[in-house]
CSV table of C-alpha atoms in Angstrom, one decimal:
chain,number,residue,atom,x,y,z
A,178,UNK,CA,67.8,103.8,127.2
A,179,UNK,CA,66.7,103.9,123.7
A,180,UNK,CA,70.4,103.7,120.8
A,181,UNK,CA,69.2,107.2,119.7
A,182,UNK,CA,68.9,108.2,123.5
A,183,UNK,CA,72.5,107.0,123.7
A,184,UNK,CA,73.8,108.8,120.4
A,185,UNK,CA,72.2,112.0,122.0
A,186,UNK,CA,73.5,111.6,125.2
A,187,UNK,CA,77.1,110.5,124.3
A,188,UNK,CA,77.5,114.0,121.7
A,189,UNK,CA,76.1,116.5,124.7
A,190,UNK,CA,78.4,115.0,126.4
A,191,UNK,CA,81.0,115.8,123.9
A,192,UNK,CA,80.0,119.2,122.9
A,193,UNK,CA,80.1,120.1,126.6
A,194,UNK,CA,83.5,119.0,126.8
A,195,UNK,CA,84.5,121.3,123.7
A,196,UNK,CA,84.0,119.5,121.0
A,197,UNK,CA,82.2,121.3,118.1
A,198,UNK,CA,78.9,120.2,116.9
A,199,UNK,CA,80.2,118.8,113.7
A,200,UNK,CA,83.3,116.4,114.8
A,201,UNK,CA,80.5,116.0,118.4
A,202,UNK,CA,77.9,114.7,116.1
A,203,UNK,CA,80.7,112.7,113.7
A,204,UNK,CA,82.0,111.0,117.1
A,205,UNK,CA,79.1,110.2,118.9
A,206,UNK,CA,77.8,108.0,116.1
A,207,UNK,CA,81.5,106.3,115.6
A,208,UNK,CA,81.4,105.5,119.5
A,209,UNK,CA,78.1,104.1,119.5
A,210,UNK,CA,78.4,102.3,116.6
A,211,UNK,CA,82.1,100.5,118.1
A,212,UNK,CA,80.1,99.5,120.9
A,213,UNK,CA,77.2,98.0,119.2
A,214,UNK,CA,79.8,95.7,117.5
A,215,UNK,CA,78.5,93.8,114.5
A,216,UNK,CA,75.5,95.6,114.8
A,217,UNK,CA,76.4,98.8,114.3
A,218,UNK,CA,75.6,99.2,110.8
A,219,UNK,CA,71.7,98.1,111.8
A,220,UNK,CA,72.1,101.0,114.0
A,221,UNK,CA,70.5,104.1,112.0
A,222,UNK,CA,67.7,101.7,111.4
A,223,UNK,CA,66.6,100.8,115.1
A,224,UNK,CA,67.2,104.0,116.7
A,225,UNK,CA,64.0,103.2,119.3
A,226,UNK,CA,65.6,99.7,120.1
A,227,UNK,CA,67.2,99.3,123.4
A,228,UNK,CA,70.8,99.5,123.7
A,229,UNK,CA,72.3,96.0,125.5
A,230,UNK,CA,73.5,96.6,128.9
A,231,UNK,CA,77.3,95.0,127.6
A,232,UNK,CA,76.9,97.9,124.5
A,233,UNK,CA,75.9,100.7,126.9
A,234,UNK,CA,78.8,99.8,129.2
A,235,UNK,CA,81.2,99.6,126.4
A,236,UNK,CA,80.2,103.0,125.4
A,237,UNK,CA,80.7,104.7,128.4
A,238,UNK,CA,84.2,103.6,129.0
A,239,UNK,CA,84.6,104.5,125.3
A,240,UNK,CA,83.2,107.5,126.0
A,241,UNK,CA,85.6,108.6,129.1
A,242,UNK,CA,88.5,107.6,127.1
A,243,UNK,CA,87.7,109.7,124.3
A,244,UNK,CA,86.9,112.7,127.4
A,245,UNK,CA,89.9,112.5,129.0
A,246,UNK,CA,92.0,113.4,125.6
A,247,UNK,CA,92.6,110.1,124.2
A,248,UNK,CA,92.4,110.1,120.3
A,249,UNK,CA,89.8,108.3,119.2
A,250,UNK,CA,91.3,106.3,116.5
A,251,UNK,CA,92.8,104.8,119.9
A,252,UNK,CA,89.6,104.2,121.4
A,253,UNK,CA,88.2,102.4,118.4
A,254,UNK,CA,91.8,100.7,118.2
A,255,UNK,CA,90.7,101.3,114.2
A,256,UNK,CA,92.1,104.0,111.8
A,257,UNK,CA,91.0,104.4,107.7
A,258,UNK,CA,94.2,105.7,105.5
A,259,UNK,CA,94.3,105.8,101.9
A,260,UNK,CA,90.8,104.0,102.3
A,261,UNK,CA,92.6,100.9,104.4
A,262,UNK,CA,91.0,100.3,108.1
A,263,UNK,CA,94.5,99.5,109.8
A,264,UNK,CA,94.4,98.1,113.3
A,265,UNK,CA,95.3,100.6,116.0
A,266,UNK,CA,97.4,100.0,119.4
A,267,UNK,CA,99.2,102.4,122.1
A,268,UNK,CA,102.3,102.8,121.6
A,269,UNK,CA,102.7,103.1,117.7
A,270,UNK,CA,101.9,106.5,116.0
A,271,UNK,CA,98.6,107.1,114.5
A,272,UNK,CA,98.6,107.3,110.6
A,273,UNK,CA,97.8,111.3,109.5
A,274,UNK,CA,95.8,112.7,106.4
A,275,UNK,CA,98.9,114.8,105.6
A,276,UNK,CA,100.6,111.2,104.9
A,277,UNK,CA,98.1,110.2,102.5
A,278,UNK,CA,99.6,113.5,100.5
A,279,UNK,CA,103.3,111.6,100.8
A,280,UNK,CA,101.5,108.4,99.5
A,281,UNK,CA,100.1,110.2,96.4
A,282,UNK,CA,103.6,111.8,95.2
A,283,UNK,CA,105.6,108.4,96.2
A,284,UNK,CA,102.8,106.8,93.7
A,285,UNK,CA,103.7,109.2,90.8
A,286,UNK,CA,107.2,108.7,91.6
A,287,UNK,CA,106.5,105.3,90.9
A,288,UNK,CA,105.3,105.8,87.9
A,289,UNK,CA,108.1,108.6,86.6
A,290,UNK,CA,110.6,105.8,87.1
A,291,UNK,CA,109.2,103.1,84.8
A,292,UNK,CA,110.0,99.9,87.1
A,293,UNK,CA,108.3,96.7,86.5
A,294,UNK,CA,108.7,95.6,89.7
A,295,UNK,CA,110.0,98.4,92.2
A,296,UNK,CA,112.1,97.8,95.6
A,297,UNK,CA,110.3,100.4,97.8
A,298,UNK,CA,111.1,100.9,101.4
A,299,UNK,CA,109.5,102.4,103.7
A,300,UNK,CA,111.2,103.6,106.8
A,301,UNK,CA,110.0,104.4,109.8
A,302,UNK,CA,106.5,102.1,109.0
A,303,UNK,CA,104.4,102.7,112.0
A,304,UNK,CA,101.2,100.8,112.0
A,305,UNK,CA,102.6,100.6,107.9
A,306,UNK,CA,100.1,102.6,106.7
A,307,UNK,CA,102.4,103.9,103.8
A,308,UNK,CA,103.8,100.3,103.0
A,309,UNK,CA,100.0,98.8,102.9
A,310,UNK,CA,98.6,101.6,100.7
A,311,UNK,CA,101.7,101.8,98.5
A,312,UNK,CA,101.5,98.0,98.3
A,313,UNK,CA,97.7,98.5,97.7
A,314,UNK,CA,97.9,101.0,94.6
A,315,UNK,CA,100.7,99.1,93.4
A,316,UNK,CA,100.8,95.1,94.1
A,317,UNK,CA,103.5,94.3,91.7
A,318,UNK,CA,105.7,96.5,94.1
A,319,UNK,CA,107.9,94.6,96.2
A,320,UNK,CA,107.2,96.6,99.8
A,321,UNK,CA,109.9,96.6,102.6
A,322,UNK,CA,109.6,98.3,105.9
A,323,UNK,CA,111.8,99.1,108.6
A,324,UNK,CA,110.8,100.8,112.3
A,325,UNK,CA,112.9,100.1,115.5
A,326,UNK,CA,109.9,99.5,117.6
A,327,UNK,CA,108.9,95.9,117.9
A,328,UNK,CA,105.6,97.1,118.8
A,329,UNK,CA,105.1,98.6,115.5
A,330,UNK,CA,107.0,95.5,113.5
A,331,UNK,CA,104.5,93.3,114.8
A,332,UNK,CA,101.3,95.6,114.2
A,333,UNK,CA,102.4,96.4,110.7
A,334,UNK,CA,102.5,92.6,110.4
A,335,UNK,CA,99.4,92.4,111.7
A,336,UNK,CA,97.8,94.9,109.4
A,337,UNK,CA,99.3,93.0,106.4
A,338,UNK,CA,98.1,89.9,107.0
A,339,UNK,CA,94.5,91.2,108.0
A,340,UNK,CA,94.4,92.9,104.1
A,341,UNK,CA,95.9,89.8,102.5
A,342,UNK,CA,99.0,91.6,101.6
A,343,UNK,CA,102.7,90.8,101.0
A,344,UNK,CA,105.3,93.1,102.5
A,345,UNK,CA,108.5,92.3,104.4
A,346,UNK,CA,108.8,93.8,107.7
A,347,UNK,CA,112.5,94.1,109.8
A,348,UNK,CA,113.0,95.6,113.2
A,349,UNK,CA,115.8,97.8,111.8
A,350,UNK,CA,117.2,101.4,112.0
A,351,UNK,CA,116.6,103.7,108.9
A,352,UNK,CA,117.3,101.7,105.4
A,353,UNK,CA,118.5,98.8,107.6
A,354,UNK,CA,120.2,96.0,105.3
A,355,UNK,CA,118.2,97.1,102.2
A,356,UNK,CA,120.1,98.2,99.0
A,357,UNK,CA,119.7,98.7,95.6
A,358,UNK,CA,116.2,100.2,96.0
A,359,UNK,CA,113.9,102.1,93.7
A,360,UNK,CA,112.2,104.3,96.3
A,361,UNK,CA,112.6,105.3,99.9
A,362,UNK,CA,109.6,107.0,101.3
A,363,UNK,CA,109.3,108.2,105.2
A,364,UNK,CA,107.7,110.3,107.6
A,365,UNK,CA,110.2,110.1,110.2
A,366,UNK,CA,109.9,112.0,113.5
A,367,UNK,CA,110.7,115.7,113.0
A,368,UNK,CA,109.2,117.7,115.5
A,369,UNK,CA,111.5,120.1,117.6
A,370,UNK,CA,112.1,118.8,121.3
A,371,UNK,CA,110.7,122.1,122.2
A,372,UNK,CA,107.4,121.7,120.7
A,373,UNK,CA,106.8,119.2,123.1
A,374,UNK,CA,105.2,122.2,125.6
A,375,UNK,CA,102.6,123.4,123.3
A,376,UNK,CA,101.9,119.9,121.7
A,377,UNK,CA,97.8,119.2,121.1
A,378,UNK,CA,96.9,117.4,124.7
A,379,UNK,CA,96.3,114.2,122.5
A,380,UNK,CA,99.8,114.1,121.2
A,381,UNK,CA,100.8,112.8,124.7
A,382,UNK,CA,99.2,109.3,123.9
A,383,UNK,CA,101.4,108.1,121.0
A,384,UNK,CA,105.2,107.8,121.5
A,385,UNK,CA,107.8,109.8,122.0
A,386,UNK,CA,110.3,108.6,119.7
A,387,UNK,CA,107.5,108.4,116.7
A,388,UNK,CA,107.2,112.1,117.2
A,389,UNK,CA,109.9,114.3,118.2
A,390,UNK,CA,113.7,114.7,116.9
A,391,UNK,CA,116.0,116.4,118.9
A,392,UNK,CA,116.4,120.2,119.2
A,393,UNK,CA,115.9,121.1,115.5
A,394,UNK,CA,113.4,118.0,114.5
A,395,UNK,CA,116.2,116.4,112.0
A,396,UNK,CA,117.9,113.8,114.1
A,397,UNK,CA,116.3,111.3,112.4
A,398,UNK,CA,115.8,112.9,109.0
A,399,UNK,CA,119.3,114.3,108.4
A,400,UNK,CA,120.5,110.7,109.1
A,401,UNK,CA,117.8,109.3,106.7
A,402,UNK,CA,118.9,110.9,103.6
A,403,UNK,CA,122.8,110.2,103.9
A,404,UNK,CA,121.7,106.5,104.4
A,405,UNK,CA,119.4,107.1,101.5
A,406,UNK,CA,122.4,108.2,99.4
A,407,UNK,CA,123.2,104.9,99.7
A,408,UNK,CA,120.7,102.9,99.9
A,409,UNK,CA,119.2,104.1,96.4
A,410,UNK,CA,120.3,102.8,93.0
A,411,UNK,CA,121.5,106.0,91.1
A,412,UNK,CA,118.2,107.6,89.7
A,413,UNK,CA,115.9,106.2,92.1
A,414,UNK,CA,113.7,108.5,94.1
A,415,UNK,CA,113.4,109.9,97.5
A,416,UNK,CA,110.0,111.0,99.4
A,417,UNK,CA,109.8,112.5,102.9
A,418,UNK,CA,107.4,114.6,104.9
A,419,UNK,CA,108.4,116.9,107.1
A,420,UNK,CA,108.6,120.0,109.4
A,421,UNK,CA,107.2,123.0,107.3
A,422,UNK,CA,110.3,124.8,109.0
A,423,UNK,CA,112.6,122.6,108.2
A,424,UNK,CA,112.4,121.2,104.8
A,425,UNK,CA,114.3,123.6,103.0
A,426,UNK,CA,117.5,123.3,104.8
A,427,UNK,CA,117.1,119.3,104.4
A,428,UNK,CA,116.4,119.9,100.7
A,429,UNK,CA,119.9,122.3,100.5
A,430,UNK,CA,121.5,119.1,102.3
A,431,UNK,CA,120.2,116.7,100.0
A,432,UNK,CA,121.1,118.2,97.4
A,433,UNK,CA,125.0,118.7,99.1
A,434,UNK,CA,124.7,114.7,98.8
A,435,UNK,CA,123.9,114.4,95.4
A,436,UNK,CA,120.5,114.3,95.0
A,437,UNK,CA,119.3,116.3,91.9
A,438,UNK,CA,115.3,117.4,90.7
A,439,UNK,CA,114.9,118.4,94.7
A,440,UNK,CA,111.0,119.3,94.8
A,441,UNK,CA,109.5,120.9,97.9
A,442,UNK,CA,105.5,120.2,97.9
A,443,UNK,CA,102.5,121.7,100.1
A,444,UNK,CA,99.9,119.9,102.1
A,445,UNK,CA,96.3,120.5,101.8
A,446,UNK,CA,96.4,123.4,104.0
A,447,UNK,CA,99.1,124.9,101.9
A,448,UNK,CA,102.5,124.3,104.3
A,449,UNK,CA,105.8,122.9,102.4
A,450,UNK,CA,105.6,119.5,104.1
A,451,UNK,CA,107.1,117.1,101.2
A,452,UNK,CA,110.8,116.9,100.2
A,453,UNK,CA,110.9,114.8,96.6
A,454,UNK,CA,114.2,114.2,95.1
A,455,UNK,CA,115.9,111.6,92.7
A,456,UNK,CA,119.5,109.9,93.9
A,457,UNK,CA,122.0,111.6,91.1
């Protein structure tokens, strides 16, 4: 079997699963070309060449992952946010293009407040996605990051050192030890318990605990900002995403706690998703 018999193969294969013709035709070339390896990039100019027995193997166990719902940022063990390639694993969220929108705003946060040299924490860091871009855009940032999975400690570590980048890591609940800081950016967990039974079947590969937040989606959130309140110098800034259903009744508790120049923001698709705010 020719590579292009392989790429032809692997989208029917997709498009009779479901998929539509676009994201079947997007896929299929991401799958072959993660099986090919190093020379994936060569492949769009050999399409006639055999494919390797190891490659074609590869591809079809890829291939049955991705079938049986798993995301395929998980097959590839590979995601690109904020134009980073972060290292993937089970068991630690997959970054979202609705987060790169919570990057941009902490960025011109950032530069509202006029720091030289900001504390920023971000809590809740995942695979740190939000720490490495924010670190990326902004190197003379000091990034800190806190998530109570060690699984996710150790592949935000990971991710750092594989980009070259400085940022301090702690196993730690919320704003852990960290005070005195310039910004605190988070997309905590903040789906209802209940959304759970109409979840997207690929939600059920990432974890629990990195997606869901008791009955109303702020059990993690609503803790976050009074912890916030505290952990922020007065005048330093505060940037969530969040529930489209729930961050107006975080913002009128926020603001309860003291936190003035409350901004609620919408995602590309036009839902309120961002809560900005500035310690008073």
């Amino acid at each position: 079997m020719t590579r292009r018999e392989a790429l032809v193969r692997t989208r029917t294969r997709l498009i009779e699963a479901g998929f539509s013709l676009a994201q079947a035709e997007a896929e299929s070339r991401q799958l072959l070309a993660w099986a090919l390896g190093a020379e994936g990039p060569e492949l769009w100019l050999s399409g006639n060449r055999p494919l390797p027995v190891a490659a074609c193997e590869r591809l079809a166990a890829a291939l049955a992952r991705r079938l049986s719902g798993e995301p395929l940022q998980l097959v590839l063990g590979s995601a690109v946010f904020f134009g980073l390639e972060l290292a993937l694993e089970p068991g630690v969220l997959i970054p979202r293009p609705e987060t790169e929108g919570l990057v941009e705003r902490a960025l011109t946060l950032l530069d509202n407040l006029d720091v030289p040299s900001p504390r920023v924490l971000d809590v809740g860091t995942g695979s740190g996605a939000i720490a490495l871009a924010l670190k990326h855009a902004r190197p003379e940032a000091r990034l800190l990051a806190t998530d109570t999975s060690p699984a996710a400690v150790r592949l935000a570590r990971k991710n750092a050192r594989r980009l070259g980048m400085k940022i301090e890591v702690r196993q730690a609940s919320l704003t852990g030890p960290y005070r005195e800081l310039d910004l605190v950016v988070s997309n905590p967990p903040y789906l209802p318990a209940g959304y759970r039974a109409r979840a997207p079947r690929e939600l059920a590969w990432e974890p629990d605990d990195a997606l869901y937040a008791g009955p109303d989606g702020l059990a993690v959130a609503r803790p976050l900002v009074h912890r916030a309140a505290h952990a922020l110098r007065p005048g330093a800034a505060l940037a969530l995403e969040l529930d489209p259903g729930n961050v107006v009744l975080l913002a009128e508790e926020a603001e309860r706690l003291g936190f003035r120049e409350l901004r609620i923001e919408a995602d590309l698709s036009g839902r309120s998703r961002y809560l900005l705010a500035r310690r008073g």
